[in-house]
Short mmCIF file of C-alpha atoms in Angstrom, two decimals:
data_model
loop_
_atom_site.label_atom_id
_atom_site.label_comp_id
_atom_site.label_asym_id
_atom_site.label_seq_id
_atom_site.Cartn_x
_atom_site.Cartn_y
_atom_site.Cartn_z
CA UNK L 1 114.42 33.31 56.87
CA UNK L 2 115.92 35.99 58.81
CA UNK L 3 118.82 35.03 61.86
CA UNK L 4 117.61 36.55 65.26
CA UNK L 5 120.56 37.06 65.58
CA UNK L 6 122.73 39.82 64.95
CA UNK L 7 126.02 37.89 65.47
CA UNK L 8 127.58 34.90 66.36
CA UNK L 9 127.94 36.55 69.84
CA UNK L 10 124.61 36.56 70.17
CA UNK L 11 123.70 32.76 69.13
CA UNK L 12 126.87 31.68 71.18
CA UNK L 13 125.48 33.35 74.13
CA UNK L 14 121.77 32.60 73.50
CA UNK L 15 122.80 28.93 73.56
CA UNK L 16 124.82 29.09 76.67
CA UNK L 17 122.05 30.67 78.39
CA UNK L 18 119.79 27.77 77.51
CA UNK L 19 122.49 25.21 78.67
CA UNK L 20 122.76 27.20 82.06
CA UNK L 21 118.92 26.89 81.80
CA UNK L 22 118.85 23.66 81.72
CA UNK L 23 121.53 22.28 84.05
CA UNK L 24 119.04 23.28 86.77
CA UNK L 25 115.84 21.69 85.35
CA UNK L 26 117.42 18.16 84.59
CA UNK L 27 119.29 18.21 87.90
CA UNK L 28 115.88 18.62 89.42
CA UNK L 29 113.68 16.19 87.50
CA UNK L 30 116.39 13.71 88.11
CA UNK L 31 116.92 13.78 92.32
CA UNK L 32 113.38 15.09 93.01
CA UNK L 33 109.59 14.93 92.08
CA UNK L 34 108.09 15.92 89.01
CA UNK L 35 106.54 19.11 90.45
CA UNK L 36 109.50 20.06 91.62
CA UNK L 37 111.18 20.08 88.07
CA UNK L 38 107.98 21.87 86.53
CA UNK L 39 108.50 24.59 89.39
CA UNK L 40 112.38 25.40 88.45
CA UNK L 41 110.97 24.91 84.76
CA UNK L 42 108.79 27.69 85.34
CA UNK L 43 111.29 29.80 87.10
CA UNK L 44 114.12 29.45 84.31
CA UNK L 45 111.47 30.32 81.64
CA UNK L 46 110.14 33.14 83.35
CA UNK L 47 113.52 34.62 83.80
CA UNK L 48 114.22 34.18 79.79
CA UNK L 49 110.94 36.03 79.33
CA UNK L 50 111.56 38.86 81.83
CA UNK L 51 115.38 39.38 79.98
CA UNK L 52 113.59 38.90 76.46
CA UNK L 53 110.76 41.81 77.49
CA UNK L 54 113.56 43.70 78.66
CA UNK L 55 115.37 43.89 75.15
CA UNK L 56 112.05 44.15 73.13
CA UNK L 57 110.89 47.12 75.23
CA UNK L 58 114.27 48.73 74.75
CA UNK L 59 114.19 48.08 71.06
CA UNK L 60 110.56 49.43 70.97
CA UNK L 61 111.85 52.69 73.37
CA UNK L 62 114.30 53.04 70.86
CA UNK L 63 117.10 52.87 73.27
CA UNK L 64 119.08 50.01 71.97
CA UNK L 65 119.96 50.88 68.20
CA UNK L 66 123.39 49.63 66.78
CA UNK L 67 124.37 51.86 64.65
CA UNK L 68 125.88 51.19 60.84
CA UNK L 69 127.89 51.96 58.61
CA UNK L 70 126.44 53.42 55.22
CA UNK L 71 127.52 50.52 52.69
CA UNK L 72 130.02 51.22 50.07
CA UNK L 73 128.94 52.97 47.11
CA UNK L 74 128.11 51.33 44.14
CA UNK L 75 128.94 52.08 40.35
CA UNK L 76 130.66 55.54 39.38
CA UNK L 77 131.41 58.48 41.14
CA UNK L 78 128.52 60.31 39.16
CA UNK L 79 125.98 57.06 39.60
CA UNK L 80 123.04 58.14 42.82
CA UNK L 81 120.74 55.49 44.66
CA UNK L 82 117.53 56.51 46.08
CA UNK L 83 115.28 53.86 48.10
CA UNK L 84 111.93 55.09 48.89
CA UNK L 85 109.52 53.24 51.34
CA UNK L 86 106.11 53.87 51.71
CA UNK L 87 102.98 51.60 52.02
CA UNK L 88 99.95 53.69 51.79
CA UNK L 89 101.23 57.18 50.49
CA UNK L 90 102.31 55.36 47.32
CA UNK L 91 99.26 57.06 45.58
CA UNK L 92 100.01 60.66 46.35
CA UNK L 93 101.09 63.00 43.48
CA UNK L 94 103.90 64.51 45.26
CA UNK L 95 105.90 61.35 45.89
CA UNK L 96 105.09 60.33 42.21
CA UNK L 97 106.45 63.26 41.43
CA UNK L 98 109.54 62.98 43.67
CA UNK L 99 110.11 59.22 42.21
CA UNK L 100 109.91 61.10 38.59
CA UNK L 101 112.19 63.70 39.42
CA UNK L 102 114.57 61.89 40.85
CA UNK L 103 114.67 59.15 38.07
CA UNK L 104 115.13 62.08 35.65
CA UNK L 105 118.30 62.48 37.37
CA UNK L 106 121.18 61.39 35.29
CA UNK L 107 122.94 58.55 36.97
CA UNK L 108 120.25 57.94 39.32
CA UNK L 109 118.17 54.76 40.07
CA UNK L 110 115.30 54.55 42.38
CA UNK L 111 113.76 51.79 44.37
CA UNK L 112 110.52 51.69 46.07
CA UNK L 113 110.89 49.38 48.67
CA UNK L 114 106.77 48.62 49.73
CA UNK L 115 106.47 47.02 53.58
CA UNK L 116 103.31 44.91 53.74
CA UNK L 117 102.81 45.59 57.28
CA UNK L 118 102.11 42.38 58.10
CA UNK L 119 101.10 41.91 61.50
CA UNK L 120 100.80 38.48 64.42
CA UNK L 121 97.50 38.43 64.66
CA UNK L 122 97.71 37.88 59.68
CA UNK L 123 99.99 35.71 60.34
CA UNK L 124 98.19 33.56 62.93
CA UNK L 125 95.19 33.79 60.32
CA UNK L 126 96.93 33.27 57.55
CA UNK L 127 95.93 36.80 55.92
CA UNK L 128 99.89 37.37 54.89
CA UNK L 129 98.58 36.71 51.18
CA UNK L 130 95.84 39.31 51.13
CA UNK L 131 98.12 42.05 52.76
CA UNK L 132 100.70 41.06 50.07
CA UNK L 133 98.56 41.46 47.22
CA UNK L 134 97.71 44.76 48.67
CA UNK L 135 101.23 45.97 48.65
CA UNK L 136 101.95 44.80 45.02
CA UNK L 137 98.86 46.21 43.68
CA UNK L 138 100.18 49.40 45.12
CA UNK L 139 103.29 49.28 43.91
CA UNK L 140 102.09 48.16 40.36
CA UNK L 141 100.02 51.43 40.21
CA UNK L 142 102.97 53.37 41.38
CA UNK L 143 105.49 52.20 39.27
CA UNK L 144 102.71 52.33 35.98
CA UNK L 145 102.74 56.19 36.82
CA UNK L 146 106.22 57.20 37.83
CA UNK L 147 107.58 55.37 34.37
CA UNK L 148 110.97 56.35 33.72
CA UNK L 149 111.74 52.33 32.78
CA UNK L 150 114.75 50.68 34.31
CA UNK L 151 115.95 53.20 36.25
CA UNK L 152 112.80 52.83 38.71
CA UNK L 153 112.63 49.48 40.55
CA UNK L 154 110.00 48.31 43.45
CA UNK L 155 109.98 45.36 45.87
CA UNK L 156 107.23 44.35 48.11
CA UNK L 157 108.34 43.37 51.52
CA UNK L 158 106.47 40.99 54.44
CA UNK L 159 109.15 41.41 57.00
CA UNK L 160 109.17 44.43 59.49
CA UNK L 161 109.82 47.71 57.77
CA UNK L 162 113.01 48.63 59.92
CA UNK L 163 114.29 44.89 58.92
CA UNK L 164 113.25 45.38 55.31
CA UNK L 165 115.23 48.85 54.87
CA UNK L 166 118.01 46.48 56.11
CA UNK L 167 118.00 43.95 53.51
CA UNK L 168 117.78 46.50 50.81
CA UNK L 169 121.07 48.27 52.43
CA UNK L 170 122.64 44.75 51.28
CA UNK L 171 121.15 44.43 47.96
CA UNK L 172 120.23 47.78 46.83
CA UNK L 173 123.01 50.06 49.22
CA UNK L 174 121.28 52.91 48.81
CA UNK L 175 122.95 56.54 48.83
CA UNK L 176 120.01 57.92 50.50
CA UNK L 177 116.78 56.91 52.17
CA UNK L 178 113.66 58.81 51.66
CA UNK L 179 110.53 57.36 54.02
CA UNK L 180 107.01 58.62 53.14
CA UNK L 181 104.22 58.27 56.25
CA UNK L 182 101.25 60.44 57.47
CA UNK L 183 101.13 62.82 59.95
CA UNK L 184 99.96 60.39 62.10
CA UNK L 185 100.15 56.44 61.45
CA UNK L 186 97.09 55.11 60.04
CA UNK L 187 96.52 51.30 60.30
CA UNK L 188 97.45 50.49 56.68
CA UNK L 189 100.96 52.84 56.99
CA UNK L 190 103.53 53.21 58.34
CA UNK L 191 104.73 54.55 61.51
CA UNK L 192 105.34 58.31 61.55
CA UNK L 193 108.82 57.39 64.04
CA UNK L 194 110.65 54.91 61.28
CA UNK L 195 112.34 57.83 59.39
CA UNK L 196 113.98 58.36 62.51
CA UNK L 197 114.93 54.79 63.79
CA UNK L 198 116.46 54.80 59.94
CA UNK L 199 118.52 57.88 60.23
CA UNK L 200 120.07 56.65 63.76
CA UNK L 201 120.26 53.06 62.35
CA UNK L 202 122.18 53.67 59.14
CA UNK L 203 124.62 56.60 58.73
CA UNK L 204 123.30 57.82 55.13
CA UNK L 205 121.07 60.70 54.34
CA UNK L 206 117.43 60.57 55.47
CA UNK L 207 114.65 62.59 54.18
CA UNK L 208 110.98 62.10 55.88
CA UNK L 209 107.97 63.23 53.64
CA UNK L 210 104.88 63.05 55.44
CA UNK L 211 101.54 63.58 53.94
CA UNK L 212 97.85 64.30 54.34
CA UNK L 213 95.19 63.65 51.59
CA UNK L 214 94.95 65.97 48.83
CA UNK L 215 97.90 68.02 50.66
CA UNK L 216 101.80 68.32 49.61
CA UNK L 217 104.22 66.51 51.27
CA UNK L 218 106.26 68.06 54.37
CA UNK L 219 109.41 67.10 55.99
CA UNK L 220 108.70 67.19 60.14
CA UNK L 221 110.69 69.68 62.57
CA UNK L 222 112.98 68.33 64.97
CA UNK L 223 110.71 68.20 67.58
CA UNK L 224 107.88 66.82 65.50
CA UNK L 225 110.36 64.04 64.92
CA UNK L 226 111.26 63.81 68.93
CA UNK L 227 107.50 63.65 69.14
CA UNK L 228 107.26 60.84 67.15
CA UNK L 229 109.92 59.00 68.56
CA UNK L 230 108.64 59.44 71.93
CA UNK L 231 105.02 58.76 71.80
CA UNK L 232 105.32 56.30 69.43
CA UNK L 233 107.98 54.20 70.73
CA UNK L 234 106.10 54.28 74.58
CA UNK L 235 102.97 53.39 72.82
CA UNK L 236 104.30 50.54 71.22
CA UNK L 237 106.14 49.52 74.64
CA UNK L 238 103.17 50.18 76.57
CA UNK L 239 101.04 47.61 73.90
CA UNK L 240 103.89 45.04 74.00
CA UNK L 241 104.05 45.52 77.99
CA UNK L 242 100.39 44.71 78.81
CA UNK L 243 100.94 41.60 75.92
CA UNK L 244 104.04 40.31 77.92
CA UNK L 245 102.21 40.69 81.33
CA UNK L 246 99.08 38.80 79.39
CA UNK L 247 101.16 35.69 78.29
CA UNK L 248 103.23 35.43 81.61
CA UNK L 249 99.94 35.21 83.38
CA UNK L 250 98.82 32.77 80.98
CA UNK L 251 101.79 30.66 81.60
CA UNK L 252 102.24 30.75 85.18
CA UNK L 253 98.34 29.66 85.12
CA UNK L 254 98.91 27.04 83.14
CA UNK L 255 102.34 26.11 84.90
CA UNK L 256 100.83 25.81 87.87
CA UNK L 257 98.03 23.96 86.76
CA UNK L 258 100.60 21.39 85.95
CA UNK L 259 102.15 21.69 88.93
CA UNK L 260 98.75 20.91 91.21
CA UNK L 261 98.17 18.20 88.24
CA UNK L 262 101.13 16.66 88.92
CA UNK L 263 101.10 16.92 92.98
CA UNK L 264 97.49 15.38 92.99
CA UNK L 265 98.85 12.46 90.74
CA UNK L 266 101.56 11.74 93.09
CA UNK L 267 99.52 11.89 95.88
CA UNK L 268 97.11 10.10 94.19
CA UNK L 269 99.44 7.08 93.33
CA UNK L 270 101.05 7.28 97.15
CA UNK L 271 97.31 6.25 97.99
CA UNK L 272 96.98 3.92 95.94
CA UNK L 273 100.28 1.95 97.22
CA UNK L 274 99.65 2.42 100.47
CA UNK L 275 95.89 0.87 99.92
CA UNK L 276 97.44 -1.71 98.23
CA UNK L 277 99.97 -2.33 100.35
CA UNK L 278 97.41 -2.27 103.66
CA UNK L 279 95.25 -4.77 101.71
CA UNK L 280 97.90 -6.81 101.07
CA UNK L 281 98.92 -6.56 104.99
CA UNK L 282 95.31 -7.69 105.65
CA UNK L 283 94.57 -10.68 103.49
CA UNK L 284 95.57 -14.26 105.23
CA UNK L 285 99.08 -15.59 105.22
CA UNK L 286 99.97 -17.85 102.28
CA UNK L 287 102.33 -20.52 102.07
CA UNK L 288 104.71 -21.08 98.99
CA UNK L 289 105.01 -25.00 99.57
CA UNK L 290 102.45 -26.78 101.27
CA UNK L 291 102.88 -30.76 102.63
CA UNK L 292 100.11 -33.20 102.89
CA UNK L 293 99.38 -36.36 102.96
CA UNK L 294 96.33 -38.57 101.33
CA UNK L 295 95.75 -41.65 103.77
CA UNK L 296 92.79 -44.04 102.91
CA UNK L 297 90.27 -44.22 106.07
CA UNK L 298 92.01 -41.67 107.60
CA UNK L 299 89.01 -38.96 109.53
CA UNK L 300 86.17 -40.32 111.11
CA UNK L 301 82.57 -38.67 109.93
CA UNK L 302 79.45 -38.05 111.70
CA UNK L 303 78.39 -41.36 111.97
CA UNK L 304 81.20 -42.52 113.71
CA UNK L 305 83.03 -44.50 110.29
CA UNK L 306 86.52 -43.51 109.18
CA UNK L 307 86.42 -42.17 105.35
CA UNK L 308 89.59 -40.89 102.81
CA UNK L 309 90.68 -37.60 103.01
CA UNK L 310 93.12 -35.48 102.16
CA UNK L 311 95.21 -34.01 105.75
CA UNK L 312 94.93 -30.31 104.28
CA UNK L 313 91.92 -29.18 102.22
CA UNK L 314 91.89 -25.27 102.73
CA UNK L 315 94.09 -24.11 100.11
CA UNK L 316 95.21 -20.15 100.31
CA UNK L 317 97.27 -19.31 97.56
CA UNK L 318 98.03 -15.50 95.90
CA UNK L 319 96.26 -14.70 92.33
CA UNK L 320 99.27 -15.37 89.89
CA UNK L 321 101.25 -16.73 91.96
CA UNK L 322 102.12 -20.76 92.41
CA UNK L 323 102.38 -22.55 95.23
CA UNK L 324 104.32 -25.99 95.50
CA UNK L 325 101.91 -28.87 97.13
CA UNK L 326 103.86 -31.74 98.27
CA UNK L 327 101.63 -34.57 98.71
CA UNK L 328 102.11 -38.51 100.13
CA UNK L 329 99.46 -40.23 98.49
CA UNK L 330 99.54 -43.79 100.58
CA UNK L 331 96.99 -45.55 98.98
CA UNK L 332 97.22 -47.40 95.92
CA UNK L 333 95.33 -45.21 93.72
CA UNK L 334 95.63 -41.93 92.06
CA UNK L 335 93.11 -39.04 93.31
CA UNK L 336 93.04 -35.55 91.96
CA UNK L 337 92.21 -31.81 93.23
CA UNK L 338 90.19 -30.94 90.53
CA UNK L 339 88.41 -27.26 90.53
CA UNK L 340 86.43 -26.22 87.12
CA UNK L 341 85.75 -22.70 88.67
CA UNK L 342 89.76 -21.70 89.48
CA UNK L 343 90.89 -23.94 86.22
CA UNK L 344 92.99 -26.39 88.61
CA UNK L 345 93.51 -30.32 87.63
CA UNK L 346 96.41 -31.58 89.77
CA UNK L 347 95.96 -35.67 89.06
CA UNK L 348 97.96 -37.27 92.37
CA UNK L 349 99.64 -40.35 91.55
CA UNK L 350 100.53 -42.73 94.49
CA UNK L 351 103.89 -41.88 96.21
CA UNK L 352 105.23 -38.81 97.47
CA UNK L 353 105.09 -35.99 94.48
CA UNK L 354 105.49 -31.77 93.92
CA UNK L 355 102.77 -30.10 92.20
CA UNK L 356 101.94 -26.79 91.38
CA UNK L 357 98.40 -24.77 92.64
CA UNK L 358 98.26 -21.80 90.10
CA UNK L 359 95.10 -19.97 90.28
CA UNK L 360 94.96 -16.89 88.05
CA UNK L 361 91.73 -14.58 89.27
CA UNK L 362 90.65 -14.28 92.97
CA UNK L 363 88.08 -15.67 94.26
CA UNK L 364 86.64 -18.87 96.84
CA UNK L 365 86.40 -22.43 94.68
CA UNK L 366 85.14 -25.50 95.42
CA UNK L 367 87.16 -28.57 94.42
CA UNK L 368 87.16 -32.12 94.52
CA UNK L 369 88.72 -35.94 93.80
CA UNK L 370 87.30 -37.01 90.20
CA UNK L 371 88.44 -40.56 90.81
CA UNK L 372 85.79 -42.92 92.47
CA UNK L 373 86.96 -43.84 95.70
CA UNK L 374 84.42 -43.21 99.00
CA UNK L 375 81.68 -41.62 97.35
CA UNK L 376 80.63 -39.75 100.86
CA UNK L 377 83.85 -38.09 101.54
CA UNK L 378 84.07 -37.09 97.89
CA UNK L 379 80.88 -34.96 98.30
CA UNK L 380 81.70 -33.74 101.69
CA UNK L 381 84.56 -30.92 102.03
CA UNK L 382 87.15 -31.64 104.11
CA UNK L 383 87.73 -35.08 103.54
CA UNK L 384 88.39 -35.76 99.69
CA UNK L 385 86.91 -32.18 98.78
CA UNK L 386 87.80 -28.55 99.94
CA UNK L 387 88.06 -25.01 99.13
CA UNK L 388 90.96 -23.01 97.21
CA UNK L 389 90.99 -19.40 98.04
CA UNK L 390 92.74 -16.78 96.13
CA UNK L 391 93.50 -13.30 97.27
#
């Protein structure tokens, strides 16, 4: 896979950049909201995007090309190498007979270095095979008519064609460059400018042959090749331009879709709290240890007699939470507080003992003393029955 970068320079600064970038964004998702770190998120990213247009549009303008050294020549004094690209002129009779008339060159050895031309949109779609297979099947046909054996080599390519030419300068290190195109770029070819972005990238001879149908090949003026440069390289800025402008929109949409998510989730949970907390504000005041007493003939009833009861038989206790109950039973018996509905058995054994009242869901329950003692104040609440409620 090929390095982005062109030198360690370049990945030592890239990754400085994105420390720097992110000093900011964790300092702000730690001391305030989440919004607030998807905002400075948003800004750091759109200011990597803005620098990274920048560089692509001057690559594409042509205005930021390092140039290189030729690469040291290899074999003899007498020994020539030729690389040839060309992607759909590979058929035409004057470049086969170019590549045969060069190969009959003592001491020369040709390669035809084939760029697939393999775009974003094949390899989102996985097409990269089928444009491959194109590119070989030209070559194969090519290479079956130049002959001349070992002297004539091809390679098929799927990175860009300017990055391509490079690798072969490190493999192949050509002595000369020859790039075959149309007169104007077709959308199998390719472009009409690259013999030029060649001959300012790499300091060896550069020959353009350009072709129509049917017609001998031509090498471009000057100003043909100025043309070239020019509209081509502000065509393919303007296309990458109205592409960058597409996908920042798209991301600040969607940024600040997370953004309003975000804010309306926070809000949303602030709500809630403060609901909860003004129910909780609302709901009756509960006790977390209660005393009372069980006294035999202890409250009078209706009909004037004194009955058992229990001094406290309201009960208001949280959901989940105990509550102690410390009870004096005086009489000589055991009673209970016994609620089927809340799940509550407390058995109260004579003396003074600390239970617990748990009652896990909310709700109003009726409870009462199991143990046969005065059957009216057992059926009546408040005297040896009474309500639990749970909030």
């Amino acid at each position: 896979m090929r390095s982005p970068f062109h030198s360690e320079q370049e990945a030592f600064r890239f990754v400085l950049l994105l420390i720097l970038g992110l000093v900011p964004v964790v300092l702000a998702a730690v001391l305030g909201p989440t919004w607030l770190a998807l905002a400075v998120l948003a800004v750091v990213l759109g200011a990597l995007a803005m620098r990274v247009a920048q560089l692509r549009m001057r690559k594409l303008r042509g205005l930021q090309l390092p140039v290189k050294m030729a690469p040291p020549h290899l074999g003899s004094a007498a020994e020539r190498r030729v690389l040839i690209v060309a992607n759909d002129t590979l058929g035409e009779e004057a470049l086969l007979g170019e590549v045969a008339r060069l190969a009959g060159v003592p001491g020369t050895h040709v390669l035809l270095l084939v760029p697939a031309l393999i775009t974003p949109g094949a390899r989102l779609t996985g097409a990269v095979d089928g444009l491959m297979d194109q590119a070989r099947v030209r070559l194969k046909s090519a290479l079956e008519r130049a002959g001349r054996g070992p002297v004539v080599a091809g390679e098929v390519s799927e990175a860009d064609p300017l990055d391509a030419i490079e690798d072969a300068f490190a493999t192949f290190a050509p002595d000369e460059v020859i790039v075959s195109t149309r007169w104007e770029r077709s959308a199998s070819g390719l472009e009409p400018r690259l013999a030029g972005l060649v001959r300012e990238r790499f300091a060896v001879p550069v020959r353009h042959l350009v072709f129509e149908p049917g017609s001998a090949a031509r090498e471009p003026e000057e100003d043909t090749e100025a043309r070239y440069r020019h509209e081509f390289g502000e065509a393919a800025a303007r296309k990458f331009g109205l592409k960058a402008l597409a996908g920042a929109g798209i991301l600040a949409a969607v940024l600040m879709s997370m953004v309003a998510l975000v804010q309306s989730s926070e809000r949303d949970e602030a709500r809630a709290a403060s609901q909860a907390a003004e129910r909780a504000a609302a709901l009756p005041p509960v006790a977390k240890a209660v005393d009372l007493s069980v006294i035999a003939e202890y409250k009078r009833g209706p009909e004037g007699e004194k009955h058992d009861a229990f001094t406290t038989t309201e009960f208001a206790v949280r959901a989940g939470q105990p509550q102690e109950l410390r009870i004096d039973n005086t009489d000589s018996v055991p009673h209970s507080i016994t609620s089927p509905g809340a799940g509550i058995n407390i058995v109260v054994m004579p003396g003074t003992h600390t239970y617990t009242l748990l009652v896990k869901q909310p709700g109003t329950f009726l409870w009462f003393c199991t143990f046969v003692c005065d059957e009216w104040a057992m059926e009546h609440p408040g005297y040896m029955s009474g309500y639990i409620t749970a909030s």
